[in-house]
Coordinates of C-alpha atoms and ligand atoms in Angstrom, one line a residue:
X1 CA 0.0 0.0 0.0
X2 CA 1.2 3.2 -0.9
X3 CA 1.5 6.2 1.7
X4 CA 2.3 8.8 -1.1
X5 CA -0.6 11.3 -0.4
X6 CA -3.8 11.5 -2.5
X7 CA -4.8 13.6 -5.3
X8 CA -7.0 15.7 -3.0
X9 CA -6.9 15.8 0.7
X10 CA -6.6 18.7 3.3
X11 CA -3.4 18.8 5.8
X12 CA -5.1 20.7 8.6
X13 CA -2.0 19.5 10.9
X14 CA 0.1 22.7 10.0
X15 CA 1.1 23.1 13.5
X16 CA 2.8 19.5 13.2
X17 CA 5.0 20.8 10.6
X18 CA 4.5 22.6 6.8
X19 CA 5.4 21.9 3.5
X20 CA 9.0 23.5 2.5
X21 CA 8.2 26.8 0.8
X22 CA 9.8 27.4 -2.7
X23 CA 11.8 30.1 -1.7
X24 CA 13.5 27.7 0.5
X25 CA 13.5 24.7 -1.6
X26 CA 15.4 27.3 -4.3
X27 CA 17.8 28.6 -1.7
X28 CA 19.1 25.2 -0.1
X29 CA 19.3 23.6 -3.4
X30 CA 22.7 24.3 -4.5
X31 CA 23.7 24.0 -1.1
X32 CA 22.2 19.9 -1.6
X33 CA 24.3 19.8 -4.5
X34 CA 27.8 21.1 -5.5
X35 CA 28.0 23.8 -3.0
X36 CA 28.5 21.0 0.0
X37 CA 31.1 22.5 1.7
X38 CA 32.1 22.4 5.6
X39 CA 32.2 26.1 7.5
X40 CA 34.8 24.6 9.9
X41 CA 37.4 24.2 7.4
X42 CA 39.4 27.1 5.4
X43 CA 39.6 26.6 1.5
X44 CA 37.1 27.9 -1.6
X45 CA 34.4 25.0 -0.7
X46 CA 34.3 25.8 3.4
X47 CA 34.7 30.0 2.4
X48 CA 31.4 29.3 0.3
X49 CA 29.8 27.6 3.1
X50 CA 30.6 30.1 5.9
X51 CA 29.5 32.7 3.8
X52 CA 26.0 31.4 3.1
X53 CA 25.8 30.6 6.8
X54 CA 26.7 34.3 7.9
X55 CA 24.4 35.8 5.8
X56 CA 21.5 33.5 6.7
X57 CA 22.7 34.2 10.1
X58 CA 22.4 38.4 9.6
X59 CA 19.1 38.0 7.5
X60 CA 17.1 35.8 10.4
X61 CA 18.9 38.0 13.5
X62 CA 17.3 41.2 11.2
X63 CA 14.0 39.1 11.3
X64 CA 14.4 38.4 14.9
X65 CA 15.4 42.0 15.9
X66 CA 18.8 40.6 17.6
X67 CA 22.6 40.8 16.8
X68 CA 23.8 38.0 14.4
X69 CA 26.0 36.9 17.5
X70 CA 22.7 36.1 19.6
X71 CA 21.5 33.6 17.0
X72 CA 22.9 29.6 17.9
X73 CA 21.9 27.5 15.1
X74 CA 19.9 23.7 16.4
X75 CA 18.7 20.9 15.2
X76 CA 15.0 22.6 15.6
X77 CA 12.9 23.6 18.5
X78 CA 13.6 20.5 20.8
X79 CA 17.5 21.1 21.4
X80 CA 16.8 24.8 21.6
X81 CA 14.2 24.2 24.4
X82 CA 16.3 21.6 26.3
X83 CA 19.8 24.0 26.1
X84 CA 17.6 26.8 27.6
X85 CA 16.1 24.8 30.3
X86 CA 19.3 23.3 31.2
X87 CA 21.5 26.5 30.7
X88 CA 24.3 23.6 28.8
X89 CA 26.9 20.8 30.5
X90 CA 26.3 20.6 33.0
X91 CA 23.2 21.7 33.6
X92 CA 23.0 25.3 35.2
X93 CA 22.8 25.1 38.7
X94 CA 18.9 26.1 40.6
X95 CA 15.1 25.4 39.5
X96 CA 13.8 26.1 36.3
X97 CA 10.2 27.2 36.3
X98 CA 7.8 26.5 33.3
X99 CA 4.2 27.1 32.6
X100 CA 1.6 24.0 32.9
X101 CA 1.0 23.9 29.3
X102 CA 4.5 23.9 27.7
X103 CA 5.5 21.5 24.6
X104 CA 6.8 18.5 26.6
X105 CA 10.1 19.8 24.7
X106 CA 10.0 22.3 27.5
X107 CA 8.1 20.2 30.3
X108 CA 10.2 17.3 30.4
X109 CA 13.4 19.2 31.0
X110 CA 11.9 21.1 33.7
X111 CA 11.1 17.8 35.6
X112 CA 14.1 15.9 35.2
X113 CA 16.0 18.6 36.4
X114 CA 13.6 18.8 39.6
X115 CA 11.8 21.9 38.7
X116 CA 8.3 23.2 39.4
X117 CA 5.2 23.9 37.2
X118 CA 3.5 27.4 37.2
X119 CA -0.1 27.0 36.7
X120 CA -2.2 28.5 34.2
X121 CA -5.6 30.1 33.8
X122 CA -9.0 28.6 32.1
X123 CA -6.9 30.0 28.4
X124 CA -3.6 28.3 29.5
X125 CA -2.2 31.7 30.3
X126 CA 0.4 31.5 33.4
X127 CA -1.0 32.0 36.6
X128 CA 1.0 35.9 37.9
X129 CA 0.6 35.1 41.2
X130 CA 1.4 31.6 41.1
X131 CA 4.8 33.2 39.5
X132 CA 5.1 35.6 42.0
X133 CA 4.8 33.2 45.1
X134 CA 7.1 30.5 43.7
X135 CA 9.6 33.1 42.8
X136 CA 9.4 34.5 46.5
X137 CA 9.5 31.2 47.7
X138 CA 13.1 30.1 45.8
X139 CA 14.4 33.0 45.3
X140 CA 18.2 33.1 44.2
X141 CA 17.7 29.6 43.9
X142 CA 15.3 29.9 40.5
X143 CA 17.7 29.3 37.5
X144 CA 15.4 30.0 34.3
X145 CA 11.2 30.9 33.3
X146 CA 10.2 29.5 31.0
X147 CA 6.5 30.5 29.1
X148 CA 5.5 30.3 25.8
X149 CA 5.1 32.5 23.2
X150 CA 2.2 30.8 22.2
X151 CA 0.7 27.4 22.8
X152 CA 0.8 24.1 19.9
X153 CA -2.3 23.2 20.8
X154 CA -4.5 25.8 21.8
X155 CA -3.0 28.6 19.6
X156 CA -3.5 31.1 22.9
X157 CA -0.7 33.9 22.8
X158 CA 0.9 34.9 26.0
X159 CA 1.2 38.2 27.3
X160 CA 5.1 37.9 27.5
X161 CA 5.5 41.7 28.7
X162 CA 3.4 40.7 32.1
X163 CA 5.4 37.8 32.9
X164 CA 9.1 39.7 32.3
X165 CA 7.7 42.0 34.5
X166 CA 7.0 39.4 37.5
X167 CA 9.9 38.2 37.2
X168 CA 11.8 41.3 37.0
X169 CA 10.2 42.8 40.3
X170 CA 10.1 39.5 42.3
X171 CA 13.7 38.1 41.0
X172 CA 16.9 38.9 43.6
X173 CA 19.0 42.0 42.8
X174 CA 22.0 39.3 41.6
X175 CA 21.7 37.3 39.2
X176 CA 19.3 38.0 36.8
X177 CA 16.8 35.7 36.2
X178 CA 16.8 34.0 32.2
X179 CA 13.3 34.2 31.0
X180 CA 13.2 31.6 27.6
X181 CA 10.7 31.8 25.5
X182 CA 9.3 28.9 23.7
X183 CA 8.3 30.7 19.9
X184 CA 7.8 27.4 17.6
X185 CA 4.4 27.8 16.9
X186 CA 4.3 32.1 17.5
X187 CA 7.1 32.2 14.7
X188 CA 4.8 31.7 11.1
X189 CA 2.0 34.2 12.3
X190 CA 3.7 36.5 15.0
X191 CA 6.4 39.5 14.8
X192 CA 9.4 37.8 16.8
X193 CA 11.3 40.6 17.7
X194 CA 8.5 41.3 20.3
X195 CA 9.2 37.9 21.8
X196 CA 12.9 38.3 21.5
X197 CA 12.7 42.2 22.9
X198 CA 10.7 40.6 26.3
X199 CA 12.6 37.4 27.0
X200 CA 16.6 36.4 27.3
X201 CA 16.4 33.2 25.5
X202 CA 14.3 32.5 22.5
X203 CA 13.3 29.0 20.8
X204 CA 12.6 29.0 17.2
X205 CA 12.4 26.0 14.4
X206 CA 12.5 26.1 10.8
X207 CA 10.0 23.1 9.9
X208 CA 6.9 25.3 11.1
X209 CA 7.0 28.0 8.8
X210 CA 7.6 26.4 5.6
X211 CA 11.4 25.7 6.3
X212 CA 13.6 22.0 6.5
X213 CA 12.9 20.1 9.5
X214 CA 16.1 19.4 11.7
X215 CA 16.9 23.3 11.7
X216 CA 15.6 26.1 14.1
X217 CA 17.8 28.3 16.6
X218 CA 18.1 29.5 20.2
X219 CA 18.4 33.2 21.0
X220 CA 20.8 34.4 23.0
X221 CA 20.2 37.7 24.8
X222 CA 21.3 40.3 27.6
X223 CA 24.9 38.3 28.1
X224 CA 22.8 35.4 29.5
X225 CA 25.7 32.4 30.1
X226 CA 25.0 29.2 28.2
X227 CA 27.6 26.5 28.1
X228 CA 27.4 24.3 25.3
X229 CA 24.6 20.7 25.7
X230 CA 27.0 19.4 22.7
X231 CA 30.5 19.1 22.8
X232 CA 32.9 18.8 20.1
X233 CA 34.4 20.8 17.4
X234 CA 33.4 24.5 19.2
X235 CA 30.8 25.4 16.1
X236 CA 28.5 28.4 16.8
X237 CA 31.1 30.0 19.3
X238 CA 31.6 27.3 21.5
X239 CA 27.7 26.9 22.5
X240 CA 27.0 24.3 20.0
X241 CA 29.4 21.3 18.6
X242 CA 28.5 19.8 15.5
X243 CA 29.2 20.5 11.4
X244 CA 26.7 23.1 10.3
X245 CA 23.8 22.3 8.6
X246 CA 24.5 24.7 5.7
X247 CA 21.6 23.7 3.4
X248 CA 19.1 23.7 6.4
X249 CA 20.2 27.1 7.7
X250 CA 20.1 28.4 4.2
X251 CA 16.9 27.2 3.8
X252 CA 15.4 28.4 7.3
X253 CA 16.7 32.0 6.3
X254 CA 14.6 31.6 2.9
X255 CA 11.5 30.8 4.8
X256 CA 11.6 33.2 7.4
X257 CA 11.9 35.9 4.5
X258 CA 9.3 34.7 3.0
X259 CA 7.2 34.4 6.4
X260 CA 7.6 38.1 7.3
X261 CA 7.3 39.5 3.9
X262 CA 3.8 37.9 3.4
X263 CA 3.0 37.4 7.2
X264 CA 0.3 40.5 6.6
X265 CA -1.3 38.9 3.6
X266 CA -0.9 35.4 5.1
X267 CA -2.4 36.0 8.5
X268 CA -5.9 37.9 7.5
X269 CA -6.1 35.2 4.4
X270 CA -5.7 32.2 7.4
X271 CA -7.6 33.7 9.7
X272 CA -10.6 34.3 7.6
X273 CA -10.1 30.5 6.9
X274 CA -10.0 29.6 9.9
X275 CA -12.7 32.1 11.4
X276 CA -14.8 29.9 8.1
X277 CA -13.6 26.5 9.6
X278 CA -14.5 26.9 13.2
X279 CA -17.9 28.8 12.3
X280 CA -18.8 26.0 9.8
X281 CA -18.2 23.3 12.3
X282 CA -19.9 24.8 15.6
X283 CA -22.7 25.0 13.2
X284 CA -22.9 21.5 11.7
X285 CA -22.1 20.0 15.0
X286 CA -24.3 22.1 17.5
X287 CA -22.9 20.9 20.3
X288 CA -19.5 21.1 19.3
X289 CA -17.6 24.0 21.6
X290 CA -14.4 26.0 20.6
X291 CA -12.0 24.7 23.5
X292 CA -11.2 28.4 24.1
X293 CA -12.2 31.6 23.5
X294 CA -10.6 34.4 21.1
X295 CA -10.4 36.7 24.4
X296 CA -11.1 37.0 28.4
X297 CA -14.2 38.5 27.6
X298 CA -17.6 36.5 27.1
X299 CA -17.9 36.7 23.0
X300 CA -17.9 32.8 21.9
X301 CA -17.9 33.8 18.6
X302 CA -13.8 33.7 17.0
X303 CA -13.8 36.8 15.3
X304 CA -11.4 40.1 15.6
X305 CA -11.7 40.9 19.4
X306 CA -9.5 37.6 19.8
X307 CA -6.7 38.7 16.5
X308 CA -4.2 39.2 19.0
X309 CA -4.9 36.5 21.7
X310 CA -5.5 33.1 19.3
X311 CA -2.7 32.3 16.7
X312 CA -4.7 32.5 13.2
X313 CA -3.5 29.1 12.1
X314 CA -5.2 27.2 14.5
X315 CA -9.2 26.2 15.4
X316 CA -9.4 23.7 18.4
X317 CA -13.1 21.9 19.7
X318 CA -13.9 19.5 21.7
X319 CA -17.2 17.7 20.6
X320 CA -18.8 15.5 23.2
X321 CA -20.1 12.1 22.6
X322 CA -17.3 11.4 20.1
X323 CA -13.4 9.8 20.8
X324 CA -10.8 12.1 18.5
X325 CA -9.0 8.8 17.5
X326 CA -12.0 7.4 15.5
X327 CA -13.0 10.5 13.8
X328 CA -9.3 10.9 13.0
X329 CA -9.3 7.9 11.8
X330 CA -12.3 8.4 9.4
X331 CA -11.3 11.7 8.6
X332 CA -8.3 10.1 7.4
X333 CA -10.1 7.9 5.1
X334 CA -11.8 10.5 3.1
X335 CA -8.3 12.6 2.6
X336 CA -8.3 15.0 6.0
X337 CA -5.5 14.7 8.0
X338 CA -5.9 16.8 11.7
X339 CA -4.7 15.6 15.4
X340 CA -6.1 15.9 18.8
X341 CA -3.5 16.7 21.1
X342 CA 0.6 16.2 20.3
X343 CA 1.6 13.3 18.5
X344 CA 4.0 11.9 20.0
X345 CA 6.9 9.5 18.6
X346 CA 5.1 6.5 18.1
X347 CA 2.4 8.4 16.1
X348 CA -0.1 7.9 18.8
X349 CA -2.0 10.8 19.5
X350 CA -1.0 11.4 24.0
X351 CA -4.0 12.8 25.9
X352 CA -3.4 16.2 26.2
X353 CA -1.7 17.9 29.8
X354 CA -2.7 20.9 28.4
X355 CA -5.9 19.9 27.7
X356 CA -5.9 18.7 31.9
X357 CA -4.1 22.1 33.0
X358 CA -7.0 24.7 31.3
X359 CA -9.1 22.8 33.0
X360 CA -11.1 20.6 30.3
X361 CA -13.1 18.0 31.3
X362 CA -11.4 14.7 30.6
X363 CA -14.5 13.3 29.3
X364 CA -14.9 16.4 26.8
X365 CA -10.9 16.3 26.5
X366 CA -11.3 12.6 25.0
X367 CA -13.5 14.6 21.9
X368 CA -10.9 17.4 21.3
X369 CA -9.6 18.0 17.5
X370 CA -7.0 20.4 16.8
X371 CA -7.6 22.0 13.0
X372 CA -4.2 23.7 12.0
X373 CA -4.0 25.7 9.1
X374 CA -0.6 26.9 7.4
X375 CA 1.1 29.2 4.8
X376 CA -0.5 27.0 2.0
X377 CA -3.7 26.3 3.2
X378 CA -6.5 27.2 0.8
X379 CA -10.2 27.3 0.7
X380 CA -10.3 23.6 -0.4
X381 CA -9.1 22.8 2.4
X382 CA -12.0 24.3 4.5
X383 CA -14.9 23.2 1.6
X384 CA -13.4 19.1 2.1
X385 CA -13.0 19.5 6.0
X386 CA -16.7 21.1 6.6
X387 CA -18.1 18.3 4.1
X388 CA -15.9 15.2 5.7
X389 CA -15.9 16.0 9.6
X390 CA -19.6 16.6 10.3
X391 CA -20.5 13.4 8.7
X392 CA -17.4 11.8 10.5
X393 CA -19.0 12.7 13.6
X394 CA -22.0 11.3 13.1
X395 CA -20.8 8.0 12.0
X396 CA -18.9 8.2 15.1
X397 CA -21.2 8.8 17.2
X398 CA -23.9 5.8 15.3
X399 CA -21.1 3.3 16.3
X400 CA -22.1 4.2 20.2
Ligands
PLP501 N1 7.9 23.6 20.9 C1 6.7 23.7 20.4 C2 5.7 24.6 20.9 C3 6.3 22.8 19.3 O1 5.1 22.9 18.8 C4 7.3 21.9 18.8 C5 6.9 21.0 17.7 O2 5.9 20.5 17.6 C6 8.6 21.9 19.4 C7 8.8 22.7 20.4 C8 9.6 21.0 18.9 O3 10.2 21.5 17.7 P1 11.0 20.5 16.7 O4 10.0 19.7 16.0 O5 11.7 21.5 15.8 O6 12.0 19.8 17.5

């Protein structure tokens, strides 16, 4: 059986990952091809290389509104998040904090290294106080904050100004506290230099804004000492071993280009698609809820008063009666492709801790369907979702 996809389906699992954009496929090509040299070394072929990695470099620091010498090229958003968390080898010394709701690329470093969870309101956004009193509570002892820019499942933005500001007024006079930012998901629809402006360390990966996978960066900021998680040949300053990936880097520049040139014309286009997705569904399937809303205030409608809090990309529900990996399943079989919470490795789809954090029922949580939309999502994508998932449902839902 083949798994090539079909002649017509809809990926509405952008936030999983996005097709490579042209611009980047054009850029990294040469790059695949007879331009293969190694920036470590010093003739014509490594020259090449080190020059298309220092302008990639200057061009995504210009995106990111940092120096080039803040930006430490990764393997993509998990390594970023871990060497933030952990400050390098070994590990920096003190608790990290992280919001309830973090990608587990965040989460799980936090636990093994013994820190603590900040909790989170009703829209996943971090509990102040709860920040506030476990700040006052460890003190010097605190060794990074980390909340997202905006959440992978949800697609709720954080107010990242509010929690700098905790931080700032409740942190020790020496040292200063690292706040790291998780912006994997914020980077295809949000301007990044107002992530990078608030927080000291900054997570970012290609794949999810029509870049290679295996690419992304960490910021740097403010001085903020990182020793290296990978040792070897002292690539990227000494803070991260390993041969460059030219081609990805190359490639990750391309996109973001291309992300910020069109982000104006690519967000309202999304949005209206998505604000057309979720409308069309809540309607078909009546008792079908948006898991949160656009905004604090009581409009259940997604529409502009939420522009600034949702991501545009992304239309969660929860639908009661139903269990996501059926429908996903039958979705699947008439060409839409969608997920509930994170996959995870294996490809099975883990019930969600956000999902547990905001509060959700877990019997309503068992019904939940993430919808992600991305730079090349188009209205036939929206006309096959609204015509598959309704009936999905109520096959679903016959089976008992
Ligand atoms: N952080 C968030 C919020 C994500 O959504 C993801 C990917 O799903 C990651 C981190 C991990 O990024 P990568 O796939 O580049 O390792």
């Amino acid at each position: 059986m083949t798994l090539e996809p079909p002649e017509r389906f809809a990926d509405l699992d952008h936030a999983a990952t996005t097709r490579l954009r042209p611009e980047a496929l054009e850029a990294m090509t040469p790059f695949l091809g007879r331009r293969y040299g190694n920036p470590s070394g010093t003739h014509l072929l490594a020259r090449d290389a080190v020059r298309a990695v220092d302008d990639a470099r200057e061009r995504i620091a210009g995106h990111l509104g940092c120096g080039p010498g803040d930006v430490v090229f990764t393997s993509g958003g998990t390594e970023s998040d871990n060497h933030a968390i952990s400050g390098g080898m070994p590990p920096r010394p003190g608790v990290p904090l992280c919001s309830a709701v973090e990608h587990h690329a965040v989460l799980d470093p936090v636990l093994v290294l013994g820190g603590r969870v900040i909790d989170v309101d009703d829209r996943g956004s971090v509990d102040l106080g709860h920040l506030a009193a476990l700040l006052d509570e460890l003190g010097t002892e605190v060794s990074v904050v980390s909340v997202m820019a905006a959440n992978n499942e949800t697609g709720v933005v954080n107010d990242l100004d509010a929690v700098v500001e905790v931080v700032r007024s409740h942190e020790p006079d020496v040292p200063r506290t690292p706040v790291h930012t998780d912006a994997v998901q914020a980077a295809p629809w949000l301007d990044l230099r107002v992530a990078v402006a608030a927080a000291d360390l900054v997570s970012v990966s290609a794949h999810k804004l029509g870049g290679p996978k295996g690419v992304g960066a960490l910021v740097v900021r403010h001085g903020v000492p990182l020793r290296p998680l990978l040792l070897g040949g002292g690539q990227e300053r000494e803070r991260r071993s390993g041969t460059s990936n030219v081609a990805g880097i190359v490639g990750f520049a391309a996109a973001l280009d291309a992300t910020v040139e069109q982000r104006e014309v690519t967000t309202e286009r999304i949005r209206a698609l998505r604000d057309r997705l979720a409308k069309g569904l809540l309607a078909a399937i009546p008792d079908a809820a948006l898991t949160v809303l656009p905004s604090d205030d009581t409009d259940t409608d997604i529409d502009r008063s939420g522009e600034l809090s949702l991501l545009p990309g992304i239309c969660h529900v929860c639908i009661p009666g139903i269990d996501s990996e059926s429908l996903l399943f039958l979705a699947e079989t008439e060409g839409v492709y969608a997920a509930a919470a994170s996959s995870c490795a294996s490809g099975a789809q883990e019930s969600s801790h956000v999902l547990a954090a905001i509060g959700v029922d877990p019997v309503l949580a068992a019904g939940a369907l993430r919808l992600s939309l991305g730079w090349d999502s188009t209205d036939a994508d929206v006309d096959l979702a609204l015509e598959v998932l309704p009936a999905a449902v109520e096959r679903v839902r016959s089976f008992g």
